[in-house]
PDB file of C-alpha atoms in Angstrom:
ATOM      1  CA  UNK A 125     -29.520 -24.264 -25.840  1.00 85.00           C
ATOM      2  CA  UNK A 126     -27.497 -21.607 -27.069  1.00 85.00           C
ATOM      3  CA  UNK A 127     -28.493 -21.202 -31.316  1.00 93.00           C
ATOM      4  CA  UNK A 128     -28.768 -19.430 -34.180  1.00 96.00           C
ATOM      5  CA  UNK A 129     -31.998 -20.609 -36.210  1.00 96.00           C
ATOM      6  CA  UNK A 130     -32.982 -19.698 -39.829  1.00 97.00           C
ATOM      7  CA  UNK A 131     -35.986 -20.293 -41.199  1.00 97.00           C
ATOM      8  CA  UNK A 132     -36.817 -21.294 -43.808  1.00 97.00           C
ATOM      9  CA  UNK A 133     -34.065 -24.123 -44.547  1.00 96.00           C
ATOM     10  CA  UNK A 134     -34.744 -24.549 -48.370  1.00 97.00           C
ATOM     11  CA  UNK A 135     -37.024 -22.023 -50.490  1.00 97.00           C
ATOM     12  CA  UNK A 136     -37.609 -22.616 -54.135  1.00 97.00           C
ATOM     13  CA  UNK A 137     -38.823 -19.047 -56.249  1.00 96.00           C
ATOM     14  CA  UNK A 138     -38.993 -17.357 -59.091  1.00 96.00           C
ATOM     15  CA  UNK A 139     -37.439 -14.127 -60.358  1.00 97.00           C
ATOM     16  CA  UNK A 140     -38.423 -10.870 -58.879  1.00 96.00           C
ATOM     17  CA  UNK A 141     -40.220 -12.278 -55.639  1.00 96.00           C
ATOM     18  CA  UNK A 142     -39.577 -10.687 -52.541  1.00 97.00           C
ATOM     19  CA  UNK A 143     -38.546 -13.170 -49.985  1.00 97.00           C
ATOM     20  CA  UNK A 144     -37.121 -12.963 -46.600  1.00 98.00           C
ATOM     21  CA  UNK A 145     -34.921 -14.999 -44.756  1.00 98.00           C
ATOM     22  CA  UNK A 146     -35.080 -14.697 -41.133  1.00 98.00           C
ATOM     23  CA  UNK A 147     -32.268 -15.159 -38.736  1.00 98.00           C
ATOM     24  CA  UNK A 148     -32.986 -15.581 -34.930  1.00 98.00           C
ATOM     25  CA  UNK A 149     -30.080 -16.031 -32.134  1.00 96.00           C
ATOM     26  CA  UNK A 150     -30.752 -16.274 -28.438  1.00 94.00           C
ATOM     27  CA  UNK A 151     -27.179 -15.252 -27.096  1.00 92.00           C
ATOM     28  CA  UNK A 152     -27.517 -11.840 -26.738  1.00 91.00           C
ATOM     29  CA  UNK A 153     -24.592 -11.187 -29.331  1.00 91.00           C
ATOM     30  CA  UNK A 154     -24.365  -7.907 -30.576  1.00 89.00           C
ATOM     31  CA  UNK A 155     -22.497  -8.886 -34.252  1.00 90.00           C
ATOM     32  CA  UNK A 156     -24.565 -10.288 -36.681  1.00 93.00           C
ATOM     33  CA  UNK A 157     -23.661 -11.147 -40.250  1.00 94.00           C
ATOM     34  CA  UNK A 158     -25.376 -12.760 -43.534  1.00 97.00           C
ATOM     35  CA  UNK A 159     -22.637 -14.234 -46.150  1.00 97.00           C
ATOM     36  CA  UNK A 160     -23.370 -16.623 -48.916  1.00 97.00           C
ATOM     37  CA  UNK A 161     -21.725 -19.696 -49.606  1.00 95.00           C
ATOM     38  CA  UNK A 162     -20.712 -20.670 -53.536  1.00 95.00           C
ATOM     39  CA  UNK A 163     -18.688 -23.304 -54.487  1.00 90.00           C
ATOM     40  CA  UNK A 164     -14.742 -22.282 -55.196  1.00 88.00           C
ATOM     41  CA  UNK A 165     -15.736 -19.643 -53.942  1.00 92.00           C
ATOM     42  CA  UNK A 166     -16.137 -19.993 -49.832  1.00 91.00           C
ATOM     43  CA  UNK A 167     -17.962 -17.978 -47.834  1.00 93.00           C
ATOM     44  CA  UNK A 168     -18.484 -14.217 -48.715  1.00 94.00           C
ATOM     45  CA  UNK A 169     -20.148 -11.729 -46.273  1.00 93.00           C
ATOM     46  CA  UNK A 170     -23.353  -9.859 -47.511  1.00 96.00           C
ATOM     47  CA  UNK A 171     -24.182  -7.781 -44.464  1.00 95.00           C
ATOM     48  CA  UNK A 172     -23.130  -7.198 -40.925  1.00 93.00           C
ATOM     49  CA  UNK A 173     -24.559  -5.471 -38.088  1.00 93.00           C
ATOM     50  CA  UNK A 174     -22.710  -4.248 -34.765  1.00 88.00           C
ATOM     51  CA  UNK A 175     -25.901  -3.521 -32.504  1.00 89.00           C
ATOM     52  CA  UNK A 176     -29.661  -2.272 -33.112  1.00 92.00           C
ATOM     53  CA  UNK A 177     -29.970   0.067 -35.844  1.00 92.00           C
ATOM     54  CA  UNK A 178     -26.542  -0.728 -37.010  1.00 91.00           C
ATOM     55  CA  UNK A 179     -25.968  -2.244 -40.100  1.00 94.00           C
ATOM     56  CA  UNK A 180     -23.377  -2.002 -42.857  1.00 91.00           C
ATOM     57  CA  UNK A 181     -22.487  -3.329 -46.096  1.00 92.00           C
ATOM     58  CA  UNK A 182     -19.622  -6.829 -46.454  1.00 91.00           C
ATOM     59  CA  UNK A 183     -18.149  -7.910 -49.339  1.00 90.00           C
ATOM     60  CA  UNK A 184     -20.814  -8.595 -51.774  1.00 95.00           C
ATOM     61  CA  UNK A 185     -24.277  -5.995 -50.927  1.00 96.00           C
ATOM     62  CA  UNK A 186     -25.575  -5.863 -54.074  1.00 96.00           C
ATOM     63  CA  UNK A 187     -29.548  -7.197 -54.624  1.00 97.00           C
ATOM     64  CA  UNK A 188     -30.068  -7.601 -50.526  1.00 98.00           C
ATOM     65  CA  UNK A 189     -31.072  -5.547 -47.728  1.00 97.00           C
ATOM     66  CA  UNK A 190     -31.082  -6.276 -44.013  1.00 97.00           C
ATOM     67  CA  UNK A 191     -32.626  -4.888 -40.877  1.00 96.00           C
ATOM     68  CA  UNK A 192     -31.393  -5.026 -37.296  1.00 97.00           C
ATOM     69  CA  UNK A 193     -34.390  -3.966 -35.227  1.00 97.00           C
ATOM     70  CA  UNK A 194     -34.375  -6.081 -32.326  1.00 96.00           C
ATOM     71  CA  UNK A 195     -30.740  -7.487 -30.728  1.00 95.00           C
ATOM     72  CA  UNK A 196     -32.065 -11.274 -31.588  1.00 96.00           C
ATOM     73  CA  UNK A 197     -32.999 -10.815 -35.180  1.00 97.00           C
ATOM     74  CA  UNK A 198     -30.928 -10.371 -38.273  1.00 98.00           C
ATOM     75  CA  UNK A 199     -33.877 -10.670 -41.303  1.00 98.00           C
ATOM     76  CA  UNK A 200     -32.459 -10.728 -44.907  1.00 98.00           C
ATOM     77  CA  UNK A 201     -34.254  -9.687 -47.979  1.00 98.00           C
ATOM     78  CA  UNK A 202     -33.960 -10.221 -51.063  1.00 97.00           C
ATOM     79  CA  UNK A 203     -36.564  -7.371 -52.834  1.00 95.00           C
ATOM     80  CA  UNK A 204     -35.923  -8.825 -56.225  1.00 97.00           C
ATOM     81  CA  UNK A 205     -34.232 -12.158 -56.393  1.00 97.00           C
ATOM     82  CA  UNK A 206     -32.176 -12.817 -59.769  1.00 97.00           C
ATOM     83  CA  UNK A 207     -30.774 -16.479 -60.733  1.00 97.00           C
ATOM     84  CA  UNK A 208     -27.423 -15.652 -59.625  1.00 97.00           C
ATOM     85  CA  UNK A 209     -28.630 -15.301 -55.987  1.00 98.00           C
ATOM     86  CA  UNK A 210     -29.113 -18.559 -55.909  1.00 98.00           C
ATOM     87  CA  UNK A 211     -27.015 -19.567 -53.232  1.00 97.00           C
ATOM     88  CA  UNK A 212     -26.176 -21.080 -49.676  1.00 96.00           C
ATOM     89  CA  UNK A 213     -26.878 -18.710 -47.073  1.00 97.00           C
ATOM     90  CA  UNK A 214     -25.718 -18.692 -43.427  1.00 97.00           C
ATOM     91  CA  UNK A 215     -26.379 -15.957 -40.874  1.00 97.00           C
ATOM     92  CA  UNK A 216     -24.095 -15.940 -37.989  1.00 95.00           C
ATOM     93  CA  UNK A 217     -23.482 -14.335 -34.611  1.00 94.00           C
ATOM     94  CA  UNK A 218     -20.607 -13.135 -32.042  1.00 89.00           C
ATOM     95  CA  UNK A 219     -19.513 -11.543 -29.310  1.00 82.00           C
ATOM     96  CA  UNK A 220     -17.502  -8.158 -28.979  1.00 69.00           C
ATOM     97  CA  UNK A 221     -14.335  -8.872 -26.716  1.00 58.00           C
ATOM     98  CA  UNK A 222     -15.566 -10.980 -24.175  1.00 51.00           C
ATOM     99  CA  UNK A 223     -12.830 -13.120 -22.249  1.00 45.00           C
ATOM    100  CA  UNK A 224     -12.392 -16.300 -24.136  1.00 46.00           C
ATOM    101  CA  UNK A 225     -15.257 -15.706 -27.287  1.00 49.00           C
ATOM    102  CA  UNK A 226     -13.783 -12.865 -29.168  1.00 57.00           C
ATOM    103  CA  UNK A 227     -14.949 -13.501 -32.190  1.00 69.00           C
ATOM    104  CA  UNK A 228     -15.989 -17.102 -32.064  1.00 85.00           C
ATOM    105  CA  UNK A 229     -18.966 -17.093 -35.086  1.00 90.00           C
ATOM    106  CA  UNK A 230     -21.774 -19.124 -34.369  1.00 93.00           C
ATOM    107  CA  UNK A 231     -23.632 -20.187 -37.402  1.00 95.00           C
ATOM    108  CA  UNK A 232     -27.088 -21.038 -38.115  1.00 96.00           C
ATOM    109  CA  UNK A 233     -28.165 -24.221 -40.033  1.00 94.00           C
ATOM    110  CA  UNK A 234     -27.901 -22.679 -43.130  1.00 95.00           C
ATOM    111  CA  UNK A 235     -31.001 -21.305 -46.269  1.00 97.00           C
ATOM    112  CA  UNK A 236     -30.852 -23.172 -49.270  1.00 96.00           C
ATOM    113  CA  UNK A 237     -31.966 -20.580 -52.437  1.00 98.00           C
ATOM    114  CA  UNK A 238     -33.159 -21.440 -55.527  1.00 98.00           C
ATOM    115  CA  UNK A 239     -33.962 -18.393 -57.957  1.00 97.00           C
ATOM    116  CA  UNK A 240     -35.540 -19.670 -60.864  1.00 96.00           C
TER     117      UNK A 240
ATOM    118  CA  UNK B 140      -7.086  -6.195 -47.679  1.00 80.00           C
ATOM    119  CA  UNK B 141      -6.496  -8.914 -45.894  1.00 88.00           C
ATOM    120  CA  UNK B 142      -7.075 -12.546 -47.801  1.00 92.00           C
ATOM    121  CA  UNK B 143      -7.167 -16.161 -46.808  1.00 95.00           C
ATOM    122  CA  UNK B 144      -5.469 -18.840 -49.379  1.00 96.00           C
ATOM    123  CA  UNK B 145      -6.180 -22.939 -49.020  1.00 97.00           C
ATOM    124  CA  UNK B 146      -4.721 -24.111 -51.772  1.00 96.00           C
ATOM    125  CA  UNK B 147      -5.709 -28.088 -51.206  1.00 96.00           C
ATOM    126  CA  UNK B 148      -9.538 -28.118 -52.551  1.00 95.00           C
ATOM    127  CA  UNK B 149      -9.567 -31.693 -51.168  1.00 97.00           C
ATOM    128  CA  UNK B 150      -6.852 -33.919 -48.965  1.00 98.00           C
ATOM    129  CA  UNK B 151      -7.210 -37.311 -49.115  1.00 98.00           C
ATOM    130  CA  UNK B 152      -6.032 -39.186 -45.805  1.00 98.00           C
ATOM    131  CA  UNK B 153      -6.166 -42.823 -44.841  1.00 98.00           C
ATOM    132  CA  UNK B 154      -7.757 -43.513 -41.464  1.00 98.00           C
ATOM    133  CA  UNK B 155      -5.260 -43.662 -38.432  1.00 97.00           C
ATOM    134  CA  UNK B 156      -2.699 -41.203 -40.491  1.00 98.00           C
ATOM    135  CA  UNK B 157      -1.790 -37.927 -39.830  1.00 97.00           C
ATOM    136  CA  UNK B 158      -3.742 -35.280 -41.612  1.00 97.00           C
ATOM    137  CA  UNK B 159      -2.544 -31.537 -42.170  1.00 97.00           C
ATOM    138  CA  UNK B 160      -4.913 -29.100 -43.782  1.00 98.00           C
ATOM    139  CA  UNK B 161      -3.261 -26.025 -44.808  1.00 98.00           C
ATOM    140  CA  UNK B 162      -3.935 -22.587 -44.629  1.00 98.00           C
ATOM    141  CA  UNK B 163      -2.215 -19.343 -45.505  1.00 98.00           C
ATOM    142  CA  UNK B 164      -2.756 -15.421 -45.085  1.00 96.00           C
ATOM    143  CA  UNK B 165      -2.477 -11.728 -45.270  1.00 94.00           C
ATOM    144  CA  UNK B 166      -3.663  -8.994 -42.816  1.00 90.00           C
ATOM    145  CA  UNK B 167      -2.773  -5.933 -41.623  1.00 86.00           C
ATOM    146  CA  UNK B 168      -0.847  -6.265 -37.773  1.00 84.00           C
ATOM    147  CA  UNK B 169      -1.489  -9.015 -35.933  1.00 84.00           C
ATOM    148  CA  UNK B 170      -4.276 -11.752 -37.229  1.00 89.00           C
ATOM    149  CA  UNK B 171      -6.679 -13.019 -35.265  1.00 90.00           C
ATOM    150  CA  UNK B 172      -7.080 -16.818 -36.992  1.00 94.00           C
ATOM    151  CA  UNK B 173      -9.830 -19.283 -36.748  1.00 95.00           C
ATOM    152  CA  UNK B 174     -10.308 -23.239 -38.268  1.00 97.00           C
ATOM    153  CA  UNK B 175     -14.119 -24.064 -38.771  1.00 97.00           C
ATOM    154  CA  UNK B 176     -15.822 -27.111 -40.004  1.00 97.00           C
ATOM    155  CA  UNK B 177     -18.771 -27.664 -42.237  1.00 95.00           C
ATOM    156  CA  UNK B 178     -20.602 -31.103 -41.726  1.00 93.00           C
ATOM    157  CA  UNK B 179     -23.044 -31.983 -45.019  1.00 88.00           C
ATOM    158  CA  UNK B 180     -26.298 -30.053 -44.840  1.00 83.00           C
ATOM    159  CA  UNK B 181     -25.253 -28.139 -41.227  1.00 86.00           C
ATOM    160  CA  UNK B 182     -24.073 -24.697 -40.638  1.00 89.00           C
ATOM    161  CA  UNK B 183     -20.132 -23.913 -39.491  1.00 93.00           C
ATOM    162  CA  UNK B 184     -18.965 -25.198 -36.173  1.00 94.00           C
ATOM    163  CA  UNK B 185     -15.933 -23.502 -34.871  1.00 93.00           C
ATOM    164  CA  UNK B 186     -12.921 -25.678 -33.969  1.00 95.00           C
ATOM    165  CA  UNK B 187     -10.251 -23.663 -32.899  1.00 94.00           C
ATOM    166  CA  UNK B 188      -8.457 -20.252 -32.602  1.00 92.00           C
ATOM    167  CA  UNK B 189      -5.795 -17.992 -31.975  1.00 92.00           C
ATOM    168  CA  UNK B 190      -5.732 -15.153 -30.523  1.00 87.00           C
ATOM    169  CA  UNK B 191      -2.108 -14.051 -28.863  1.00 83.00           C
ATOM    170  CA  UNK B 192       0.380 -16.908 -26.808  1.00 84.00           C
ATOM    171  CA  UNK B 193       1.135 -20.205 -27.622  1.00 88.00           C
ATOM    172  CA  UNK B 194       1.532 -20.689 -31.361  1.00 92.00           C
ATOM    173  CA  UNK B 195       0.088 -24.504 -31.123  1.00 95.00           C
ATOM    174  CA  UNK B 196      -3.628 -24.391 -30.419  1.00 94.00           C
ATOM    175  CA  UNK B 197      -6.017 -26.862 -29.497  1.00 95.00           C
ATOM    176  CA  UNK B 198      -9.415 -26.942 -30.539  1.00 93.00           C
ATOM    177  CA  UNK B 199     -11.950 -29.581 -30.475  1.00 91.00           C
ATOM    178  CA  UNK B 200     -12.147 -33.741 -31.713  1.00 92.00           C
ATOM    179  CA  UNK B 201      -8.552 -33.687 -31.254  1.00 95.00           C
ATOM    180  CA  UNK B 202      -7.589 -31.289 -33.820  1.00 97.00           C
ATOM    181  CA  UNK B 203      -4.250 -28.403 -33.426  1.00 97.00           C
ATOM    182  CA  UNK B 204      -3.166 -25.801 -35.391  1.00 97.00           C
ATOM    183  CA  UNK B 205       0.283 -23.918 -35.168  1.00 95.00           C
ATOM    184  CA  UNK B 206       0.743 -20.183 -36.122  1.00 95.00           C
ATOM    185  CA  UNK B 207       3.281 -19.545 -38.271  1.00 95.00           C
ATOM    186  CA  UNK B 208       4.133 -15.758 -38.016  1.00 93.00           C
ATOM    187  CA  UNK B 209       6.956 -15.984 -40.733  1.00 94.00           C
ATOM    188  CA  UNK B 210       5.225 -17.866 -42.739  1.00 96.00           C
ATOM    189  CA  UNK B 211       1.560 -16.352 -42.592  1.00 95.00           C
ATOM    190  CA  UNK B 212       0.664 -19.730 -42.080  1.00 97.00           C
ATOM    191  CA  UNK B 213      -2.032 -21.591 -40.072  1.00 98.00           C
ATOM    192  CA  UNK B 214      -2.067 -24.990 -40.634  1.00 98.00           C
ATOM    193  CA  UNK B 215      -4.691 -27.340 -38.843  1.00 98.00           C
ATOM    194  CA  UNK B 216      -3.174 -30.953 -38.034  1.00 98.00           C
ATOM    195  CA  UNK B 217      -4.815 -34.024 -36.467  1.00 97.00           C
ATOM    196  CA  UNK B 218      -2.555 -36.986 -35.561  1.00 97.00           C
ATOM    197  CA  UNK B 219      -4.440 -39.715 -36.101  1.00 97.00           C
ATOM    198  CA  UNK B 220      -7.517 -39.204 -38.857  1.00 97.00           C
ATOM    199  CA  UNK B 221     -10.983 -40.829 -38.398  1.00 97.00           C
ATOM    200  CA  UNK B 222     -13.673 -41.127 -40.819  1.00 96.00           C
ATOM    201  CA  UNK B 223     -16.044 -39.183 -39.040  1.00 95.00           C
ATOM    202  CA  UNK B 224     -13.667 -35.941 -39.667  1.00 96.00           C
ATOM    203  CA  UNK B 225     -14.239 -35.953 -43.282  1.00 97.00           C
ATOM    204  CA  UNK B 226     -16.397 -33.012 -43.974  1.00 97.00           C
ATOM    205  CA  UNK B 227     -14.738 -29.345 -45.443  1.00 96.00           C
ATOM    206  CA  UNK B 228     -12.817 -27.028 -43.526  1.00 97.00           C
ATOM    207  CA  UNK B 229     -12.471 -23.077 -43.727  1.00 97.00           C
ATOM    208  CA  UNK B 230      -9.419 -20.980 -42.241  1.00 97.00           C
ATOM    209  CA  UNK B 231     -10.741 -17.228 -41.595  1.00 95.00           C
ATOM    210  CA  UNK B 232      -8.731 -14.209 -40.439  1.00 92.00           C
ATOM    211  CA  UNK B 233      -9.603 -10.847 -39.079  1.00 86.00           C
ATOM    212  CA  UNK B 234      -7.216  -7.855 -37.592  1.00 76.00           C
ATOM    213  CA  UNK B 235      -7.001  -7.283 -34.494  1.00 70.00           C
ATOM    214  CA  UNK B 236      -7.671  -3.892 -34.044  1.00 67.00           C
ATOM    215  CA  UNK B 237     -10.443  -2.716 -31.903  1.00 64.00           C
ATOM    216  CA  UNK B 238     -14.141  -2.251 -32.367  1.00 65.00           C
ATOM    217  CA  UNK B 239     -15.973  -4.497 -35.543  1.00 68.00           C
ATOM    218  CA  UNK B 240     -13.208  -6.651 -37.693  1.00 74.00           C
ATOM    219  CA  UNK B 241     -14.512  -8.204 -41.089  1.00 82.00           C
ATOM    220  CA  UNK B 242     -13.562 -11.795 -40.857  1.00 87.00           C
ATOM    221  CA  UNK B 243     -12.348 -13.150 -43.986  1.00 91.00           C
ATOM    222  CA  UNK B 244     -12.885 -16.894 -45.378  1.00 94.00           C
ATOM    223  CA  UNK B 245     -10.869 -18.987 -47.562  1.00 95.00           C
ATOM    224  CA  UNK B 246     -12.571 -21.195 -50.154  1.00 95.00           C
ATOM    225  CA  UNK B 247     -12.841 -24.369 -48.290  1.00 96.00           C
ATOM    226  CA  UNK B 248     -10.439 -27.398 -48.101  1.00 97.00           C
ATOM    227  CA  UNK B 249     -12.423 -30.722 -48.215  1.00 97.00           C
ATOM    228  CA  UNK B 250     -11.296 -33.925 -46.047  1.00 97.00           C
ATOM    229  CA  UNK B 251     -11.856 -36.971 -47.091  1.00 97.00           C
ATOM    230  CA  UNK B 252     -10.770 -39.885 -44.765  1.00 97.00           C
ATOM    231  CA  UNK B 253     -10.791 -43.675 -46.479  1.00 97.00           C
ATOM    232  CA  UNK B 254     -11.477 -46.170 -43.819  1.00 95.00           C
TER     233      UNK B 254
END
């Protein structure tokens, strides 16, 4: 079954905690992007990455990193959570140009952050 | 930079009615535009898109959308509501230029559909 997984689904932590959040898809997509979801506020993109090795900065960078090591994985960190990255995260995947799913996002399940 | 209005936070539709959700934007050239929906506690499912053609498009459970070039609009419309759409909705819209486009979200338009 095609999917995007993210594990894990909820996480509960305190300030200045490294976490990760790790996003797996077993498409072979080469986009893969991180955005947060607030309410009012919709979804707003954190990271992207166009292939292994490539990764750039979306709308809203600030207090995350990302790696793109392997084609499947997409892992987020966050190296020094705050309160106001408390959020709903979703890590999502697409294909370049292909006949019929340019573009189409397929989105993982969804993190649920707490930052206490 | 290209943007992505909703300006319904919630429509309210009876079941068996007609149900429009609406959906406005702004990019450079010609916009690739996208409906997806949001289910409580599960990730975005994509419903429907367009590309280039036809401006009515039809996506899954029965939903349409028509592109509005004059309008910048994008409006997703169901004919006949059923409970089991009521969830929220996002509109997105990227260029169409080549290579990696940033797709853009709007801010969500929640359904709710009274039985």
């Amino acid at each position: 079954e095609a999917q995007v997984t993210q594990n894990p689904r909820y996480l509960i932590t305190v300030t200045g905690k490294k976490l990760t959040v790790t996003c797996s898809q077993n498409m072979n997509h080469e986009y893969m992007s991180w955005y947060r979801q607030d309410p009012g506020l919709g979804l707003r993109q954190i990271y992207y990455s166009m292939n292994v090795e490539v990764t750039d900065k979306g709308d809203v960078p600030e207090g995350y990193k990302v790696s793109r090591k392997e084609k499947r994985n997409f892992p987020l960190i966050l190296e020094s959570p705050s309160p106001n990255q408390t959020s709903l995260y979703f890590c999502a995947s697409s294909a370049p140009g292909t006949s019929g799913s340019t573009d189409t996002q397929y989105f993982g399940p969804g993190t649920r952050l707490t930052v206490l | 930079a290209q943007s992505v209005a909703q300006p319904e936070d919630q429509v309210k539709v009876a079941e068996g009615n007609p149900l429009t959700v609406k959906c406005t934007y702004s990019v450079s050239g010609n916009p690739y535009l996208f409906w997806y929906v949001q289910y409580p506690n599960r990730g975005l499912q994509f419903l429907l898109k367009y590309i280039t053609g036809d401006n009515l498009v039809k996506g899954s459970y029965g939903f349409e959308a028509e592109f509005n070039k004059s309008q910048t609009s994008f409006h997703l419309k169901k004919p006949s509501a059923l409970v089991s759409d009521s969830a929220l909705y996002f509109c997105a819209v990227r260029g169409n230029s080549g290579g990696y486009q940033k797709v853009t979200f709007g801010t969500g338009t929640k359904l709710q559909v009274i039985p």
